[in-house]
Short mmCIF file of C-alpha atoms in Angstrom, two decimals:
data_model
loop_
_atom_site.label_atom_id
_atom_site.label_comp_id
_atom_site.label_asym_id
_atom_site.label_seq_id
_atom_site.Cartn_x
_atom_site.Cartn_y
_atom_site.Cartn_z
CA UNK A 1 -8.61 43.67 16.36
CA UNK A 2 -7.41 40.87 18.65
CA UNK A 3 -3.83 39.87 17.89
CA UNK A 4 -2.91 36.20 17.90
CA UNK A 5 -0.83 35.17 20.88
CA UNK A 6 2.93 35.23 20.16
CA UNK A 7 3.34 31.67 21.43
CA UNK A 8 0.62 30.45 19.08
CA UNK A 9 2.35 32.19 16.16
CA UNK A 10 5.66 30.59 17.18
CA UNK A 11 3.95 27.20 17.49
CA UNK A 12 2.44 27.45 14.00
CA UNK A 13 5.77 28.60 12.57
CA UNK A 14 7.64 25.68 14.19
CA UNK A 15 5.03 23.24 12.88
CA UNK A 16 5.02 24.77 9.37
CA UNK A 17 8.73 24.98 8.55
CA UNK A 18 9.68 21.24 8.51
CA UNK A 19 6.84 20.24 6.10
CA UNK A 20 7.79 23.13 3.83
CA UNK A 21 11.44 22.04 3.83
CA UNK A 22 10.52 18.46 2.93
CA UNK A 23 8.20 19.72 0.19
CA UNK A 24 11.02 21.88 -1.25
CA UNK A 25 13.32 18.85 -1.38
CA UNK A 26 10.68 16.60 -2.98
CA UNK A 27 9.69 19.17 -5.61
CA UNK A 28 13.34 19.92 -6.36
CA UNK A 29 13.97 16.21 -6.91
CA UNK A 30 10.76 15.84 -8.93
CA UNK A 31 9.66 13.07 -6.55
CA UNK A 32 5.96 13.52 -7.30
CA UNK A 33 4.79 10.20 -5.81
CA UNK A 34 6.02 11.16 -2.31
CA UNK A 35 4.75 14.75 -2.19
CA UNK A 36 1.67 13.74 -0.21
CA UNK A 37 3.85 12.73 2.76
CA UNK A 38 5.35 16.17 3.42
CA UNK A 39 2.41 17.47 5.45
CA UNK A 40 2.93 14.74 8.07
CA UNK A 41 6.37 15.83 9.33
CA UNK A 42 4.84 17.75 12.24
CA UNK A 43 1.56 15.85 12.59
CA UNK A 44 0.45 14.99 16.12
CA UNK A 45 1.75 11.69 17.50
CA UNK A 46 1.79 8.95 16.25
CA UNK A 47 1.46 10.10 12.63
CA UNK A 48 4.72 12.05 12.69
CA UNK A 49 6.67 8.96 13.73
CA UNK A 50 4.76 6.89 11.17
CA UNK A 51 5.99 9.38 8.56
CA UNK A 52 9.62 9.02 9.69
CA UNK A 53 9.68 5.23 9.82
CA UNK A 54 8.20 4.73 6.36
CA UNK A 55 11.03 6.78 4.86
CA UNK A 56 13.59 4.89 6.94
CA UNK A 57 12.30 1.42 6.07
CA UNK A 58 12.51 2.18 2.34
CA UNK A 59 15.69 4.27 2.25
CA UNK A 60 18.49 2.45 4.06
CA UNK A 61 21.00 0.00 2.61
CA UNK A 62 22.77 -1.48 5.65
CA UNK A 63 22.25 -2.23 9.33
CA UNK A 64 24.65 0.52 10.51
CA UNK A 65 22.89 3.09 8.31
CA UNK A 66 19.50 2.00 9.61
CA UNK A 67 20.51 2.20 13.27
CA UNK A 68 22.31 5.53 12.88
CA UNK A 69 19.38 7.19 11.11
CA UNK A 70 16.93 5.63 13.57
CA UNK A 71 18.78 7.25 16.49
CA UNK A 72 18.82 10.59 14.66
CA UNK A 73 15.09 10.36 13.98
CA UNK A 74 14.30 9.51 17.61
CA UNK A 75 16.39 12.48 18.77
CA UNK A 76 14.91 14.84 16.19
CA UNK A 77 11.38 13.79 17.04
CA UNK A 78 11.98 14.17 20.77
CA UNK A 79 13.45 17.68 20.41
CA UNK A 80 10.76 18.83 17.96
CA UNK A 81 7.95 17.47 20.12
CA UNK A 82 9.42 19.23 23.15
CA UNK A 83 9.26 22.55 21.31
CA UNK A 84 5.73 21.94 20.05
CA UNK A 85 4.41 20.90 23.45
CA UNK A 86 6.12 23.78 25.25
CA UNK A 87 4.63 26.32 22.86
CA UNK A 88 1.21 24.65 22.95
CA UNK A 89 1.02 24.49 26.74
CA UNK A 90 -2.01 26.42 28.02
CA UNK A 91 -1.34 29.68 29.80
CA UNK A 92 -2.10 29.66 33.50
CA UNK A 93 -1.20 25.98 33.92
CA UNK A 94 2.14 25.03 35.43
CA UNK A 95 4.39 23.49 32.81
CA UNK A 96 7.27 21.11 33.55
CA UNK A 97 10.73 22.59 33.20
CA UNK A 98 12.04 22.53 29.65
CA UNK A 99 14.87 20.15 30.52
CA UNK A 100 12.48 17.71 32.16
CA UNK A 101 10.12 18.00 29.19
CA UNK A 102 13.00 17.27 26.80
CA UNK A 103 14.13 14.17 28.71
CA UNK A 104 10.55 12.95 28.86
CA UNK A 105 9.95 13.43 25.13
CA UNK A 106 13.22 11.83 24.08
CA UNK A 107 12.22 8.72 26.00
CA UNK A 108 8.69 8.83 24.71
CA UNK A 109 9.96 9.26 21.16
CA UNK A 110 11.79 5.94 21.51
CA UNK A 111 8.68 4.26 22.97
CA UNK A 112 6.37 5.57 20.25
CA UNK A 113 8.88 4.48 17.60
CA UNK A 114 8.73 0.91 18.93
CA UNK A 115 4.93 0.97 19.04
CA UNK A 116 4.52 2.41 15.53
CA UNK A 117 7.27 0.37 13.82
CA UNK A 118 5.12 -2.71 12.99
CA UNK A 119 2.52 -0.61 11.19
CA UNK A 120 5.13 1.35 9.21
CA UNK A 121 6.67 -1.99 8.28
CA UNK A 122 3.33 -3.33 7.04
CA UNK A 123 2.83 -0.13 5.05
CA UNK A 124 6.07 -0.83 3.18
CA UNK A 125 4.91 -4.41 2.60
CA UNK A 126 1.72 -2.99 1.11
CA UNK A 127 3.79 -1.02 -1.39
CA UNK A 128 5.46 -4.27 -2.49
CA UNK A 129 2.28 -6.25 -3.14
CA UNK A 130 -0.10 -3.33 -3.90
CA UNK A 131 -2.99 -4.83 -1.92
CA UNK A 132 -5.51 -2.55 -0.24
CA UNK A 133 -6.17 -4.90 2.68
CA UNK A 134 -2.44 -4.89 3.57
CA UNK A 135 -2.48 -1.09 3.60
CA UNK A 136 -5.63 -1.23 5.74
CA UNK A 137 -3.82 -3.53 8.18
CA UNK A 138 -1.18 -0.81 8.63
CA UNK A 139 -3.62 2.08 9.04
CA UNK A 140 -6.37 0.74 11.33
CA UNK A 141 -4.01 0.26 14.32
CA UNK A 142 -2.75 3.83 13.85
CA UNK A 143 -6.29 5.18 14.05
CA UNK A 144 -6.92 3.08 17.16
CA UNK A 145 -3.74 4.15 18.96
CA UNK A 146 -3.73 7.83 18.02
CA UNK A 147 -5.94 9.19 20.88
CA UNK A 148 -3.88 7.24 23.43
CA UNK A 149 -0.45 8.25 22.11
CA UNK A 150 -1.41 11.90 21.67
CA UNK A 151 -1.50 12.18 25.47
CA UNK A 152 2.00 10.76 25.86
CA UNK A 153 3.88 14.06 25.66
CA UNK A 154 1.57 15.74 28.19
CA UNK A 155 -0.05 13.38 30.71
CA UNK A 156 1.81 11.32 33.30
CA UNK A 157 1.22 8.41 33.55
CA UNK A 158 -0.09 8.48 29.99
CA UNK A 159 -0.63 4.72 29.71
CA UNK A 160 -3.44 4.72 32.28
CA UNK A 161 -7.01 5.88 31.78
CA UNK A 162 -9.18 6.55 28.76
CA UNK A 163 -8.62 9.55 26.50
CA UNK A 164 -11.41 12.07 26.67
CA UNK A 165 -14.11 12.32 24.02
CA UNK A 166 -12.68 15.71 23.05
CA UNK A 167 -9.24 14.16 22.46
CA UNK A 168 -10.77 11.42 20.33
CA UNK A 169 -12.54 14.09 18.30
CA UNK A 170 -9.34 16.07 17.74
CA UNK A 171 -7.60 12.83 16.79
CA UNK A 172 -10.22 12.17 14.10
CA UNK A 173 -9.85 15.73 12.84
CA UNK A 174 -6.09 15.17 12.71
CA UNK A 175 -6.70 12.16 10.47
CA UNK A 176 -8.92 14.21 8.16
CA UNK A 177 -6.37 17.04 7.96
CA UNK A 178 -3.54 14.63 7.09
CA UNK A 179 -5.61 12.91 4.41
CA UNK A 180 -6.83 16.12 2.78
CA UNK A 181 -3.41 17.77 3.04
CA UNK A 182 -1.77 14.78 1.36
CA UNK A 183 -4.29 14.97 -1.47
CA UNK A 184 -3.75 18.71 -1.91
CA UNK A 185 0.05 18.44 -1.78
CA UNK A 186 -0.08 15.95 -4.60
CA UNK A 187 -2.82 17.68 -6.62
CA UNK A 188 -1.33 21.15 -6.98
CA UNK A 189 1.30 21.62 -9.71
CA UNK A 190 5.03 22.02 -9.12
CA UNK A 191 6.17 24.49 -6.49
CA UNK A 192 2.61 25.12 -5.30
CA UNK A 193 3.18 22.01 -3.19
CA UNK A 194 5.42 24.04 -0.88
CA UNK A 195 2.82 26.62 0.28
CA UNK A 196 0.25 23.84 0.64
CA UNK A 197 2.67 21.89 2.86
CA UNK A 198 3.36 25.10 4.79
CA UNK A 199 -0.37 25.62 5.43
CA UNK A 200 -0.74 21.96 6.39
CA UNK A 201 2.03 22.54 8.93
CA UNK A 202 0.13 25.51 10.33
CA UNK A 203 -2.91 23.24 10.70
CA UNK A 204 -0.69 20.73 12.51
CA UNK A 205 0.39 23.47 14.90
CA UNK A 206 -3.21 24.34 15.69
CA UNK A 207 -3.96 20.66 16.28
CA UNK A 208 -1.00 20.39 18.66
CA UNK A 209 -2.36 23.42 20.52
CA UNK A 210 -5.81 21.87 20.87
CA UNK A 211 -4.68 18.35 21.80
CA UNK A 212 -2.22 19.63 24.42
CA UNK A 213 -4.91 21.89 25.91
CA UNK A 214 -7.43 19.06 26.06
CA UNK A 215 -4.92 16.59 27.53
CA UNK A 216 -3.70 19.06 30.20
CA UNK A 217 -7.05 20.50 31.15
CA UNK A 218 -9.18 17.35 31.26
CA UNK A 219 -10.57 17.53 34.80
CA UNK A 220 -11.21 13.84 35.27
CA UNK A 221 -9.76 10.79 33.55
CA UNK A 222 -12.00 7.73 33.34
CA UNK A 223 -10.51 4.39 34.35
CA UNK A 224 -7.52 6.26 35.76
CA UNK A 225 -6.05 3.13 37.38
CA UNK A 226 -6.49 0.85 34.36
CA UNK A 227 -3.51 0.44 31.95
CA UNK A 228 -5.74 1.19 28.96
CA UNK A 229 -2.99 2.11 26.50
CA UNK A 230 -1.18 -1.28 26.75
CA UNK A 231 -4.56 -2.95 26.21
CA UNK A 232 -5.13 -0.75 23.15
CA UNK A 233 -1.68 -1.73 21.85
CA UNK A 234 -2.55 -5.43 22.20
CA UNK A 235 -5.82 -4.85 20.35
CA UNK A 236 -3.91 -3.01 17.62
CA UNK A 237 -1.52 -5.95 17.32
CA UNK A 238 -4.52 -8.18 16.66
CA UNK A 239 -5.64 -6.15 13.63
CA UNK A 240 -3.06 -7.53 11.16
CA UNK A 241 -3.92 -11.01 12.41
CA UNK A 242 -7.65 -10.53 11.92
CA UNK A 243 -7.73 -8.84 8.52
CA UNK A 244 -6.38 -11.81 6.46
CA UNK A 245 -8.97 -14.05 8.07
CA UNK A 246 -11.73 -11.52 7.38
CA UNK A 247 -10.61 -11.25 3.76
CA UNK A 248 -11.13 -14.99 3.45
CA UNK A 249 -14.63 -15.09 4.97
CA UNK A 250 -16.16 -11.84 3.70
CA UNK A 251 -17.72 -12.32 0.25
CA UNK A 252 -15.51 -10.55 -2.27
CA UNK A 253 -18.03 -10.40 -5.09
CA UNK A 254 -17.78 -11.91 -8.53
CA UNK A 255 -14.65 -13.88 -9.44
CA UNK A 256 -13.56 -14.88 -12.90
CA UNK A 257 -14.15 -18.53 -12.10
CA UNK A 258 -17.84 -17.78 -11.50
CA UNK A 259 -18.14 -15.73 -14.67
CA UNK A 260 -16.30 -17.96 -17.15
CA UNK A 261 -15.90 -21.55 -16.01
CA UNK A 262 -19.49 -22.48 -15.20
CA UNK A 263 -21.11 -21.90 -18.58
CA UNK A 264 -20.57 -22.10 -22.32
CA UNK A 265 -19.30 -19.03 -24.09
CA UNK A 266 -21.64 -17.51 -26.72
CA UNK A 267 -21.10 -18.51 -30.37
CA UNK A 268 -19.77 -15.05 -31.26
CA UNK A 269 -16.74 -15.65 -29.03
CA UNK A 270 -14.30 -17.38 -31.40
CA UNK A 271 -11.48 -17.73 -28.89
CA UNK A 272 -10.21 -20.54 -26.79
CA UNK A 273 -9.83 -19.20 -23.26
CA UNK A 274 -7.40 -19.88 -20.42
CA UNK A 275 -8.53 -18.67 -16.99
CA UNK A 276 -5.72 -17.88 -14.54
CA UNK A 277 -6.96 -17.72 -10.93
CA UNK A 278 -5.24 -15.71 -8.23
CA UNK A 279 -2.90 -16.27 -5.30
CA UNK A 280 -4.13 -18.87 -2.82
CA UNK A 281 -6.60 -20.41 -5.25
CA UNK A 282 -7.05 -24.17 -5.68
CA UNK A 283 -8.20 -26.44 -8.49
CA UNK A 284 -9.68 -29.92 -8.14
CA UNK A 285 -9.23 -30.90 -11.78
CA UNK A 286 -12.88 -30.54 -12.81
CA UNK A 287 -13.24 -29.60 -16.47
CA UNK A 288 -15.05 -26.35 -17.39
CA UNK A 289 -18.46 -26.60 -19.05
CA UNK A 290 -17.16 -25.18 -22.34
CA UNK A 291 -14.58 -27.47 -24.04
CA UNK A 292 -12.84 -24.38 -25.46
CA UNK A 293 -12.13 -23.07 -21.94
CA UNK A 294 -9.36 -24.31 -19.68
CA UNK A 295 -8.22 -23.47 -16.19
CA UNK A 296 -4.54 -22.62 -15.90
CA UNK A 297 -2.74 -25.02 -13.59
CA UNK A 298 0.06 -23.80 -11.36
CA UNK A 299 1.39 -27.38 -11.50
CA UNK A 300 1.37 -27.75 -15.26
CA UNK A 301 -0.25 -30.32 -17.56
CA UNK A 302 -0.74 -34.08 -17.33
CA UNK A 303 0.59 -36.38 -20.03
CA UNK A 304 -2.73 -36.15 -21.90
CA UNK A 305 -2.64 -32.34 -21.87
CA UNK A 306 -5.22 -31.79 -19.12
CA UNK A 307 -4.40 -29.16 -16.46
CA UNK A 308 -3.32 -30.82 -13.23
CA UNK A 309 -5.14 -30.14 -9.95
CA UNK A 310 -3.25 -27.78 -7.64
CA UNK A 311 -3.30 -26.56 -4.06
CA UNK A 312 -2.98 -23.00 -2.72
CA UNK A 313 0.70 -23.58 -1.92
CA UNK A 314 1.38 -24.15 -5.64
CA UNK A 315 0.41 -20.54 -6.40
CA UNK A 316 3.50 -19.26 -4.56
CA UNK A 317 5.71 -20.11 -7.56
CA UNK A 318 7.62 -17.35 -9.33
CA UNK A 319 5.97 -15.49 -12.18
CA UNK A 320 8.77 -16.52 -14.52
CA UNK A 321 8.27 -20.23 -13.87
CA UNK A 322 4.49 -19.75 -14.16
CA UNK A 323 5.00 -18.07 -17.54
CA UNK A 324 6.89 -21.17 -18.72
CA UNK A 325 3.95 -23.38 -17.71
CA UNK A 326 1.53 -21.02 -19.42
CA UNK A 327 3.59 -21.12 -22.61
CA UNK A 328 3.15 -24.89 -22.78
CA UNK A 329 -0.58 -24.71 -22.00
CA UNK A 330 -1.21 -22.01 -24.61
CA UNK A 331 0.55 -24.06 -27.26
CA UNK A 332 -1.39 -27.25 -26.40
CA UNK A 333 -4.76 -25.46 -26.29
CA UNK A 334 -4.17 -23.69 -29.60
CA UNK A 335 -3.19 -26.92 -31.33
CA UNK A 336 -6.18 -28.74 -29.83
CA UNK A 337 -8.82 -26.16 -30.77
CA UNK A 338 -7.28 -24.36 -33.74
CA UNK A 339 -8.57 -21.09 -32.27
CA UNK A 340 -6.85 -17.87 -31.22
CA UNK A 341 -6.27 -17.80 -27.47
CA UNK A 342 -7.56 -15.27 -24.91
CA UNK A 343 -6.05 -15.07 -21.44
CA UNK A 344 -8.21 -14.01 -18.49
CA UNK A 345 -6.21 -13.51 -15.30
CA UNK A 346 -7.16 -12.41 -11.81
CA UNK A 347 -4.72 -10.85 -9.32
CA UNK A 348 -1.60 -13.08 -9.45
CA UNK A 349 -3.08 -14.69 -12.56
CA UNK A 350 -3.23 -11.27 -14.24
CA UNK A 351 0.40 -10.61 -13.32
CA UNK A 352 1.42 -14.02 -14.64
CA UNK A 353 -0.41 -13.52 -17.94
CA UNK A 354 1.18 -10.10 -18.44
CA UNK A 355 4.63 -11.52 -17.58
CA UNK A 356 4.07 -14.26 -20.14
CA UNK A 357 3.26 -11.71 -22.85
CA UNK A 358 6.45 -9.84 -22.03
CA UNK A 359 8.71 -12.91 -21.96
CA UNK A 360 7.21 -15.77 -24.00
CA UNK A 361 4.41 -14.46 -26.29
CA UNK A 362 2.70 -16.92 -28.64
CA UNK A 363 1.31 -15.50 -31.92
CA UNK A 364 -2.03 -17.18 -31.20
CA UNK A 365 -2.59 -15.06 -28.06
CA UNK A 366 -4.32 -11.89 -29.20
CA UNK A 367 -6.49 -11.00 -26.16
CA UNK A 368 -5.73 -10.34 -22.48
CA UNK A 369 -8.27 -9.46 -19.77
CA UNK A 370 -6.91 -8.63 -16.30
CA UNK A 371 -9.10 -8.64 -13.20
CA UNK A 372 -7.63 -6.84 -10.16
CA UNK A 373 -4.03 -6.59 -11.38
CA UNK A 374 -1.52 -5.40 -8.77
CA UNK A 375 -1.15 -1.79 -9.88
CA UNK A 376 2.33 -0.34 -9.33
CA UNK A 377 3.61 -3.30 -7.30
CA UNK A 378 7.26 -3.48 -6.27
CA UNK A 379 7.57 0.11 -5.02
CA UNK A 380 9.91 -0.99 -2.22
CA UNK A 381 12.69 -3.56 -2.05
CA UNK A 382 14.55 -5.82 0.35
CA UNK A 383 17.32 -8.29 -0.60
CA UNK A 384 17.02 -12.09 -0.31
CA UNK A 385 17.88 -13.84 2.98
CA UNK A 386 21.59 -13.98 3.64
CA UNK A 387 22.36 -10.51 2.30
CA UNK A 388 23.89 -8.09 4.79
CA UNK A 389 23.52 -5.04 2.55
CA UNK A 390 21.03 -3.73 0.04
CA UNK A 391 18.13 -1.32 0.04
CA UNK A 392 15.63 -2.34 2.72
CA UNK A 393 17.85 -5.03 4.26
CA UNK A 394 16.51 -4.38 7.79
CA UNK A 395 12.97 -4.19 6.43
CA UNK A 396 13.33 -7.67 4.97
CA UNK A 397 14.52 -9.20 8.24
CA UNK A 398 11.84 -7.46 10.28
CA UNK A 399 9.14 -8.60 7.85
CA UNK A 400 10.40 -12.17 8.18
CA UNK A 401 10.22 -11.88 11.97
CA UNK A 402 6.75 -10.30 11.83
CA UNK A 403 5.34 -12.94 9.46
CA UNK A 404 6.95 -15.65 11.58
CA UNK A 405 5.17 -14.30 14.65
CA UNK A 406 1.87 -14.20 12.77
CA UNK A 407 2.31 -17.86 11.80
CA UNK A 408 2.92 -18.78 15.45
CA UNK A 409 -0.62 -17.70 16.32
CA UNK A 410 -2.11 -19.83 13.58
CA UNK A 411 -2.56 -17.35 10.73
CA UNK A 412 -1.00 -18.88 7.64
CA UNK A 413 -0.02 -16.28 5.08
CA UNK A 414 2.56 -15.79 2.35
CA UNK A 415 6.09 -15.14 3.50
CA UNK A 416 8.11 -12.13 2.34
CA UNK A 417 10.44 -14.42 0.37
CA UNK A 418 7.88 -16.56 -1.43
CA UNK A 419 8.91 -16.91 -5.09
CA UNK A 420 5.86 -14.92 -6.22
CA UNK A 421 6.73 -12.00 -3.91
CA UNK A 422 10.37 -12.14 -4.98
CA UNK A 423 9.26 -11.90 -8.61
CA UNK A 424 7.55 -8.59 -7.81
CA UNK A 425 10.64 -7.38 -5.97
CA UNK A 426 13.25 -8.49 -8.49
CA UNK A 427 11.46 -7.30 -11.63
CA UNK A 428 9.86 -4.23 -10.05
CA UNK A 429 10.80 -1.78 -12.85
CA UNK A 430 8.67 -3.80 -15.27
CA UNK A 431 5.66 -4.06 -12.96
CA UNK A 432 5.86 -0.37 -12.04
CA UNK A 433 6.27 0.97 -15.57
CA UNK A 434 5.01 -1.62 -18.07
CA UNK A 435 2.32 -3.78 -16.45
CA UNK A 436 -0.61 -1.70 -17.75
CA UNK A 437 0.91 -0.95 -21.15
CA UNK A 438 -0.16 -2.10 -24.64
CA UNK A 439 1.33 -5.20 -26.22
CA UNK A 440 1.51 -5.08 -30.03
CA UNK A 441 -1.11 -7.32 -31.61
CA UNK A 442 -2.96 -7.96 -28.33
CA UNK A 443 -6.31 -6.46 -27.32
CA UNK A 444 -6.20 -5.64 -23.61
CA UNK A 445 -8.69 -4.64 -20.92
CA UNK A 446 -8.37 -4.36 -17.12
CA UNK A 447 -11.34 -4.67 -14.76
CA UNK A 448 -10.46 -2.60 -11.70
CA UNK A 449 -12.32 -2.59 -8.36
CA UNK A 450 -12.50 0.83 -6.74
CA UNK A 451 -10.18 -0.26 -3.91
CA UNK A 452 -7.38 -0.34 -6.48
CA UNK A 453 -7.41 3.46 -6.31
CA UNK A 454 -5.96 3.33 -2.78
CA UNK A 455 -3.30 0.75 -3.58
CA UNK A 456 -0.86 2.94 -5.52
CA UNK A 457 0.25 6.57 -5.65
CA UNK A 458 -2.01 8.90 -7.63
CA UNK A 459 -1.27 9.82 -11.21
CA UNK A 460 -1.21 8.03 -14.52
CA UNK A 461 -1.26 4.28 -14.07
CA UNK A 462 -2.50 2.76 -17.34
CA UNK A 463 -1.98 2.88 -21.06
CA UNK A 464 -4.72 0.36 -21.81
CA UNK A 465 -8.53 0.57 -21.49
CA UNK A 466 -9.88 0.01 -17.97
CA UNK A 467 -13.34 -0.81 -16.66
CA UNK A 468 -13.73 0.57 -13.13
CA UNK A 469 -16.55 -0.58 -10.89
CA UNK A 470 -17.31 -1.02 -7.18
CA UNK A 471 -15.62 -3.94 -5.56
CA UNK A 472 -12.64 -5.18 -3.56
CA UNK A 473 -9.49 -6.89 -4.71
CA UNK A 474 -10.27 -10.23 -6.31
CA UNK A 475 -13.98 -9.54 -6.67
CA UNK A 476 -16.24 -7.16 -8.58
CA UNK A 477 -19.84 -6.35 -7.74
CA UNK A 478 -22.53 -7.05 -10.31
CA UNK A 479 -22.08 -10.46 -11.91
CA UNK A 480 -24.32 -9.80 -14.91
CA UNK A 481 -22.54 -6.55 -15.74
CA UNK A 482 -19.08 -8.12 -15.50
CA UNK A 483 -20.18 -11.12 -17.52
CA UNK A 484 -21.77 -9.00 -20.26
CA UNK A 485 -18.80 -6.64 -20.56
CA UNK A 486 -16.32 -9.51 -20.58
CA UNK A 487 -18.21 -11.47 -23.24
CA UNK A 488 -18.62 -8.35 -25.38
CA UNK A 489 -14.89 -7.69 -25.19
CA UNK A 490 -14.02 -11.29 -26.09
CA UNK A 491 -16.38 -10.95 -29.07
CA UNK A 492 -14.45 -7.91 -30.30
CA UNK A 493 -16.48 -5.01 -28.84
CA UNK A 494 -14.30 -2.27 -27.24
CA UNK A 495 -15.02 -1.73 -23.54
CA UNK A 496 -14.00 0.89 -20.99
CA UNK A 497 -15.49 2.84 -18.09
CA UNK A 498 -13.87 5.25 -15.68
CA UNK A 499 -15.63 6.33 -12.50
CA UNK A 500 -15.40 9.92 -11.27
CA UNK A 501 -14.49 8.98 -7.72
CA UNK A 502 -11.48 6.91 -8.77
CA UNK A 503 -8.95 9.81 -9.12
CA UNK A 504 -10.26 11.36 -5.89
CA UNK A 505 -9.65 8.10 -4.00
CA UNK A 506 -6.14 7.98 -5.46
CA UNK A 507 -5.40 11.47 -4.19
CA UNK A 508 -6.89 10.85 -0.73
CA UNK A 509 -4.64 7.82 -0.36
CA UNK A 510 -1.51 9.75 -1.37
CA UNK A 511 -0.42 10.60 2.18
CA UNK A 512 -0.76 7.03 3.47
CA UNK A 513 1.51 5.32 0.95
CA UNK A 514 5.10 4.49 1.81
CA UNK A 515 7.52 6.48 -0.37
CA UNK A 516 8.60 4.47 -3.44
CA UNK A 517 12.24 3.46 -3.84
CA UNK A 518 13.71 5.31 -6.81
CA UNK A 519 14.34 2.78 -9.58
CA UNK A 520 17.72 4.25 -10.52
CA UNK A 521 19.14 3.73 -7.01
CA UNK A 522 18.82 -0.04 -6.78
CA UNK A 523 21.67 -2.01 -8.44
CA UNK A 524 19.64 -5.20 -7.93
CA UNK A 525 17.16 -4.04 -10.58
CA UNK A 526 18.31 -4.88 -14.09
CA UNK A 527 15.75 -2.47 -15.46
CA UNK A 528 16.88 0.48 -13.35
CA UNK A 529 17.50 2.60 -16.45
CA UNK A 530 13.75 2.60 -17.10
CA UNK A 531 11.81 5.82 -16.60
CA UNK A 532 10.44 5.95 -13.06
CA UNK A 533 6.69 6.70 -12.70
CA UNK A 534 7.44 7.93 -9.16
CA UNK A 535 9.22 10.89 -10.73
CA UNK A 536 7.63 11.21 -14.17
CA UNK A 537 4.05 10.65 -13.00
CA UNK A 538 3.55 8.57 -16.15
CA UNK A 539 3.74 4.91 -17.20
CA UNK A 540 4.56 3.16 -20.46
CA UNK A 541 7.52 5.45 -21.10
CA UNK A 542 10.29 4.01 -23.31
CA UNK A 543 13.72 3.41 -21.81
#
């Protein structure tokens, strides 16, 4: 029987030990939400650095701490990559001296860190707002850059020429291995995560061996004089700029305005209804067809009780101030119609309606329907401007700089300190643990598009009935189905549907989420004594 080469065994061992160590620590802490990240510690560039930076952006509480840990991570990554590349180097091909390889990889580690930092930063932002398109904006550039950066430790000059087709193929396989390994690390119970992470590390070692061989032994590099990698970096920088615009122009499917506001409700619906549209919506003041239906206004009511028109900028208000406006509108509508009140909220509107029920409930409100709520929002934190300490302080300032740069090129988007975003940050324990939980005396249902499955760590996420169906955030496919199910629910018929692929999509997304900030660590969170779903794997747990 042919024995494996000793260097290959050493390579696999070196690649397997760090993921196993991280898995041991996470299992020992009971940090179930982050277990899917352990397999990435020794992934091929740039995914290993992406792993490091996501931890750093969440878990630092001062500038000195951030800089010190950043330097340690750059050094660790440079040394580890040197060992992996040296062991993966093909026999019969002259290899640079170890010292030269170390100097080269320490420098490259710093370069790759700079290149990957924006996408790790956006990943943390995605964990604050729980929006799939924000997570997509952090991942697509990584997929684009991976074949180029995987040559960096081997080829000189690595920034010129196209990667080979073989290297692109191994890069795609690397992506598949990371995704599947993250799902398996999360799926297996308890300490079984450690051997799974160990095997994922072995797979990483084999991928290092293949990518180094392909990069070293490629006989001819196409476009060898063209600085292709810098061009690829510029294209990657354009991805976060393009995705918000695409979200605006690509049809999202059925919205609650289309389903509710343009027609009369059937006679068997005995409720008056308030429709709360999402972030960035606008209202021109036109009255709904049904006199028992009103549109919630983010500007409040006129003197005669009619909802005022509002612009997209008005939706940036805090959820607490929106709940105060909703309290007044519920009271006026109930007195005008004499009917019980149902709230139907979409995205930010769903969050506002749920906040209202937690803070200012009216006895007339006995029904809540949420479309595309932000599941498990507020998983990271950064302090308000002016603070020089606090968890994620550097993350906050870098997000402000990044969003400022995006605005300079004409893409207008919410800032990291908009009152709505700060509501998610400041009351994160509630939105992480209680958003999808029953309210006594209120019938509740959440319509969830399938993309929601990728927006939060896997595990239990709801204590109320959910209706899952294909769609993207803010829109569900199949208008007649949504309309029928919604009307049936308003008429008192129980509704729920769970799709088989939903848990699988949750698990496959496990390795791409930023690690959540432990609730108990953050003194800025008044509710930090609440049970933490990141550790319990459950929601709706009493304090």
